[in-house]
Tab-separated table of C-alpha atoms in Angstrom:
chain	number	residue	atom	x	y	z
A	914	MET	CA	0.000	0.000	0.000
A	915	THR	CA	1.326	3.426	-0.999
A	916	THR	CA	0.060	6.267	1.173
A	917	VAL	CA	-0.514	9.678	-0.421
A	918	PHE	CA	-0.752	13.234	0.885
A	919	LEU	CA	-2.440	15.599	-1.580
A	920	ALA	CA	-1.742	19.335	-1.685
A	921	GLY	CA	-4.408	21.216	-3.623
A	922	GLY	CA	-6.953	18.499	-3.079
A	923	PHE	CA	-10.084	20.526	-3.779
A	924	GLY	CA	-9.205	22.112	-7.097
A	925	LYS	CA	-10.425	20.434	-10.279
A	926	MET	CA	-7.245	18.401	-10.622
A	927	GLY	CA	-7.167	17.616	-6.907
A	928	ARG	CA	-10.733	16.305	-6.875
A	929	ALA	CA	-9.970	14.109	-9.878
A	930	ILE	CA	-6.938	12.691	-8.052
A	931	GLN	CA	-9.058	12.015	-4.978
A	932	GLN	CA	-11.453	9.989	-7.136
A	933	LEU	CA	-8.530	8.145	-8.711
A	934	ILE	CA	-7.016	7.144	-5.368
A	935	ALA	CA	-10.424	5.970	-4.108
A	936	THR	CA	-10.606	3.459	-6.981
A	937	GLU	CA	-7.051	2.088	-6.647
A	938	SER	CA	-6.632	-0.748	-4.151
A	939	ASP	CA	-2.914	-0.100	-3.656
A	940	LEU	CA	-3.190	3.654	-3.003
A	941	GLN	CA	-4.476	5.327	0.159
A	942	LEU	CA	-5.128	9.031	0.731
A	943	VAL	CA	-4.142	10.032	4.279
A	944	GLY	CA	-4.296	13.832	4.236
A	945	ILE	CA	-5.055	16.946	2.194
A	946	LEU	CA	-3.582	20.446	2.222
A	947	ALA	CA	-6.117	23.090	1.149
A	948	HIS	CA	-6.470	26.866	1.332
A	949	ALA	CA	-9.702	26.542	3.346
A	950	PRO	CA	-11.372	23.880	5.527
A	951	SER	CA	-13.451	21.341	3.607
A	952	ASP	CA	-15.428	18.231	4.459
A	953	SER	CA	-13.451	15.042	3.852
A	954	ASP	CA	-13.020	11.504	5.100
A	955	VAL	CA	-9.316	12.268	5.691
A	956	PRO	CA	-7.704	15.104	7.688
A	957	VAL	CA	-7.658	18.470	5.922
A	958	PHE	CA	-4.961	20.985	6.843
A	959	THR	CA	-4.849	24.658	5.906
A	960	SER	CA	-1.184	25.309	6.739
A	961	LEU	CA	2.060	23.375	6.653
A	962	ALA	CA	2.561	23.951	10.368
A	963	ASP	CA	-0.636	22.033	11.188
A	964	ILE	CA	0.213	18.827	9.311
A	965	ASN	CA	0.559	15.891	11.700
A	966	VAL	CA	0.417	12.915	9.323
A	967	THR	CA	3.056	11.264	7.148
A	968	ALA	CA	2.828	9.490	3.796
A	969	ASP	CA	4.993	7.769	1.233
A	970	VAL	CA	4.276	10.359	-1.471
A	971	TRP	CA	3.319	14.038	-1.447
A	972	VAL	CA	1.436	15.039	-4.611
A	973	ASP	CA	1.316	18.766	-5.273
A	974	VAL	CA	-1.274	20.261	-7.641
A	975	THR	CA	-1.491	23.714	-6.100
A	976	ARG	CA	-0.156	27.013	-7.515
A	977	PRO	CA	3.370	28.145	-8.415
A	978	ASP	CA	3.441	30.621	-5.515
A	979	VAL	CA	3.034	27.876	-2.895
A	980	ALA	CA	4.300	24.707	-4.596
A	981	PHE	CA	7.952	25.508	-3.870
A	982	ASP	CA	7.468	25.863	-0.092
A	983	ASN	CA	5.220	22.799	-0.098
A	984	GLY	CA	7.895	20.803	-1.883
A	985	LYS	CA	10.620	21.805	0.548
A	986	TYR	CA	8.384	20.857	3.481
A	987	ALA	CA	7.561	17.486	1.964
A	988	LEU	CA	11.178	16.547	1.262
A	989	GLN	CA	12.315	17.673	4.698
A	990	HIS	CA	9.618	15.583	6.396
A	991	GLY	CA	10.176	12.216	4.737
A	992	PHE	CA	7.818	12.373	1.747
A	993	ASN	CA	8.827	11.512	-1.788
A	994	LEU	CA	7.526	14.328	-3.978
A	995	VAL	CA	5.454	14.453	-7.180
A	996	VAL	CA	4.943	17.992	-8.471
A	997	GLY	CA	2.170	18.500	-11.002
A	998	THR	CA	2.193	22.259	-10.526
A	999	SER	CA	3.866	24.112	-13.392
A	1000	GLY	CA	5.429	27.547	-13.150
A	1001	LEU	CA	8.322	26.834	-10.784
A	1002	GLN	CA	11.382	28.936	-11.575
A	1003	GLU	CA	14.688	27.345	-12.575
A	1004	ALA	CA	16.314	28.491	-9.322
A	1005	GLN	CA	13.497	26.904	-7.321
A	1006	VAL	CA	13.880	23.601	-9.157
A	1007	LYS	CA	17.604	23.629	-8.385
A	1008	GLN	CA	16.870	24.235	-4.710
A	1009	LEU	CA	14.367	21.380	-4.631
A	1010	ALA	CA	16.982	19.139	-6.248
A	1011	LYS	CA	19.430	19.992	-3.471
A	1012	VAL	CA	16.860	19.458	-0.722
A	1013	SER	CA	15.890	16.161	-2.334
A	1014	GLU	CA	19.518	15.012	-2.393
A	1015	ASP	CA	20.262	16.255	1.123
A	1016	ASN	CA	17.292	14.356	2.553
A	1017	GLY	CA	17.605	11.203	0.456
A	1018	GLN	CA	14.162	11.641	-1.075
A	1019	SER	CA	12.940	11.319	-4.677
A	1020	THR	CA	11.327	14.194	-6.580
A	1021	LEU	CA	9.488	13.960	-9.890
A	1022	ILE	CA	8.334	17.169	-11.580
A	1023	VAL	CA	5.711	16.370	-14.218
A	1024	PRO	CA	4.852	19.094	-16.761
A	1025	ASN	CA	2.158	16.853	-18.246
A	1026	PHE	CA	0.612	13.696	-16.787
A	1027	SER	CA	-0.956	12.742	-20.128
A	1028	LEU	CA	0.744	9.870	-21.945
A	1029	SER	CA	-0.096	11.462	-25.295
A	1030	GLY	CA	1.482	14.690	-24.044
A	1031	VAL	CA	4.687	12.831	-23.208
A	1032	LEU	CA	4.660	11.204	-26.639
A	1033	LEU	CA	4.170	14.609	-28.290
A	1034	MET	CA	7.348	15.880	-26.623
A	1035	GLN	CA	9.279	12.799	-27.725
A	1036	PHE	CA	7.990	13.021	-31.309
A	1037	ALA	CA	8.772	16.742	-31.430
A	1038	ALA	CA	12.345	16.117	-30.300
A	1039	GLN	CA	12.743	13.472	-32.979
A	1040	ALA	CA	11.394	15.805	-35.677
A	1041	ALA	CA	13.638	18.670	-34.533
A	1042	LYS	CA	16.715	16.701	-35.592
A	1043	TYR	CA	15.627	17.135	-39.192
A	1044	LEU	CA	13.312	20.170	-39.061
A	1045	PRO	CA	14.902	22.824	-36.837
A	1046	ASP	CA	12.304	25.543	-37.538
A	1047	ALA	CA	9.403	25.104	-35.146
A	1048	GLU	CA	6.821	27.048	-33.165
A	1049	ILE	CA	4.501	25.938	-30.357
A	1050	LEU	CA	0.863	26.847	-29.711
A	1051	GLU	CA	-0.653	25.846	-26.384
A	1052	ILE	CA	-4.236	26.397	-25.192
A	1053	HIS	CA	-5.562	25.947	-21.655
A	1054	ASN	CA	-8.582	27.019	-19.626
A	1055	PRO	CA	-8.590	30.612	-18.308
A	1056	LYS	CA	-7.919	29.530	-14.717
A	1057	LYS	CA	-4.435	28.270	-15.542
A	1058	VAL	CA	-2.239	30.890	-13.905
A	1059	ASP	CA	1.085	30.341	-15.703
A	1060	ALA	CA	1.747	31.038	-19.364
A	1061	PRO	CA	3.344	29.497	-21.300
A	1062	SER	CA	2.493	26.141	-19.748
A	1063	GLY	CA	5.068	23.822	-18.234
A	1064	THR	CA	4.412	21.379	-21.065
A	1065	ALA	CA	5.166	24.028	-23.693
A	1066	ARG	CA	8.364	25.002	-21.892
A	1067	ALA	CA	9.485	21.375	-21.683
A	1068	THR	CA	8.643	20.821	-25.355
A	1069	ALA	CA	10.617	23.897	-26.416
A	1070	GLN	CA	13.619	22.754	-24.396
A	1071	ALA	CA	13.402	19.257	-25.896
A	1072	ILE	CA	13.308	20.733	-29.420
A	1073	ALA	CA	16.302	22.978	-28.691
A	1074	GLN	CA	18.359	20.101	-27.297
A	1075	ALA	CA	17.546	17.842	-30.250
A	1076	ARG	CA	18.332	20.331	-33.028
A	1077	GLU	CA	21.291	19.446	-35.187
A	1078	GLN	CA	20.899	22.479	-37.481
A	1079	THR	CA	20.349	26.191	-36.894
A	1080	PRO	CA	16.778	27.301	-37.628
A	1081	VAL	CA	16.255	29.762	-40.471
A	1082	THR	CA	13.875	31.965	-38.453
A	1083	THR	CA	16.012	33.309	-35.615
A	1084	ASN	CA	14.601	36.847	-35.182
A	1085	HIS	CA	11.753	36.730	-32.664
A	1086	GLU	CA	11.948	40.251	-31.246
A	1087	ASP	CA	8.436	41.281	-32.352
A	1088	ALA	CA	6.015	40.777	-29.433
A	1089	ALA	CA	3.468	39.261	-31.804
A	1090	ARG	CA	5.878	36.371	-32.338
A	1091	GLY	CA	5.178	35.139	-28.814
A	1092	ASP	CA	7.475	34.250	-25.948
A	1093	GLU	CA	10.796	32.651	-26.812
A	1094	ILE	CA	11.982	29.623	-24.848
A	1095	ALA	CA	15.344	28.103	-25.758
A	1096	GLY	CA	15.058	29.764	-29.170
A	1097	VAL	CA	11.580	28.373	-29.889
A	1098	PRO	CA	8.596	30.763	-30.223
A	1099	VAL	CA	5.732	29.754	-27.919
A	1100	HIS	CA	2.198	31.159	-28.124
A	1101	ALA	CA	-0.191	30.742	-25.180
A	1102	MET	CA	-3.972	31.040	-25.387
A	1103	ARG	CA	-6.454	30.894	-22.487
A	1104	LEU	CA	-10.035	30.111	-23.511
A	1105	PRO	CA	-13.119	28.562	-21.870
A	1106	GLY	CA	-14.004	25.105	-23.120
A	1107	TYR	CA	-10.409	23.872	-23.165
A	1108	VAL	CA	-8.625	21.592	-20.712
A	1109	ALA	CA	-5.222	21.317	-22.404
A	1110	GLU	CA	-4.017	21.360	-25.983
A	1111	GLU	CA	-0.598	21.722	-27.576
A	1112	GLU	CA	0.487	21.814	-31.194
A	1113	VAL	CA	4.038	21.951	-32.549
A	1114	VAL	CA	4.356	23.244	-36.108
A	1115	PHE	CA	7.543	22.494	-38.072
A	1116	GLY	CA	8.370	24.188	-41.359
A	1117	ALA	CA	10.884	23.356	-44.086
A	1118	PRO	CA	11.210	24.287	-47.767
A	1119	GLY	CA	8.154	22.911	-49.539
A	1120	GLU	CA	6.683	21.050	-46.535
A	1121	THR	CA	5.324	21.309	-42.995
A	1122	LEU	CA	4.733	18.925	-40.109
A	1123	ARG	CA	2.161	19.440	-37.349
A	1124	ILE	CA	2.075	17.384	-34.132
A	1125	LYS	CA	-0.955	17.992	-31.917
A	1126	GLN	CA	-2.213	16.645	-28.598
A	1127	THR	CA	-5.547	17.411	-26.933
A	1128	SER	CA	-6.818	16.494	-23.466
A	1129	PHE	CA	-10.607	16.773	-23.424
A	1130	THR	CA	-11.020	15.867	-19.738
A	1131	ARG	CA	-8.767	15.569	-16.700
A	1132	GLU	CA	-9.323	11.822	-16.873
A	1133	SER	CA	-6.517	11.828	-19.457
A	1134	PHE	CA	-4.064	12.776	-16.696
A	1135	MET	CA	-5.024	10.131	-14.143
A	1136	GLY	CA	-3.023	7.224	-15.567
A	1137	GLY	CA	0.090	9.376	-15.421
A	1138	VAL	CA	-0.692	10.505	-11.878
A	1139	ALA	CA	-1.020	6.915	-10.689
A	1140	LEU	CA	2.175	5.933	-12.470
A	1141	ALA	CA	4.097	8.827	-10.911
A	1142	ILE	CA	2.856	7.978	-7.415
A	1143	ARG	CA	3.757	4.308	-7.753
A	1144	ARG	CA	7.189	4.834	-9.321
A	1145	VAL	CA	8.585	8.077	-7.910
A	1146	ASN	CA	10.634	6.023	-5.456
A	1147	THR	CA	12.488	4.370	-8.357
A	1148	ILE	CA	14.311	7.561	-9.349
A	1149	GLU	CA	17.275	9.214	-7.663
A	1150	GLY	CA	17.215	12.855	-6.661
A	1151	LEU	CA	15.105	15.165	-8.817
A	1152	GLN	CA	13.943	14.286	-12.314
A	1153	THR	CA	11.607	16.083	-14.717
A	1154	GLY	CA	9.075	14.381	-16.970
A	1155	LEU	CA	6.725	11.423	-16.757
A	1156	ASP	CA	9.008	9.590	-19.176
A	1157	LYS	CA	11.500	9.145	-16.303
A	1158	VAL	CA	9.194	6.534	-14.745
A	1159	LEU	CA	7.753	4.918	-17.886
């Protein structure tokens, strides 16, 4: 039995994870961290100082402004850590890596729990070896607080690392060209009706390639969440990406 503590348990993602854990015979929810008291069959805490339970895995699906402190607390109190909150800064990730190493705990940061999202990143990296010119469009619901998304950032970095040629389009100074991450233009849209969608568009003389992934419901993330919870203890230190436990 793997015990789980859930931070952000009453947001849309948190409620979906609660339902997931309730259906899995080898997972047990033992506590929730929330911004306000809520009815639950397990203890609900509204501050880190009040937590008086332990678990094998801390799952964080909160907000970027609190996920870092939550992560440090978890690692310093014997939890392995799964972070599904995007928007952490590079310096914060480095600090979590050090805390993870210092305390002998495992940390998995997951930009996207969807298997198809992971495959999109892998396919995009493969294509970038041959088609260096690429741009990313990502669309999420209006309540997503960070833009571009963690998935788009990870995809851009994967494309940049895989490139074997210099892209033709290297001037992205115009604001209309979107944000630039690792030399890849990224365009973020926030619209009602969407859960998560990402498309990578590659261009070359006389041809284009488009790779697109769409999550219609949060159910698409639950298989990845369960996998991360069950396998986070198989990694050393801090790793990024669901592919690290596939």
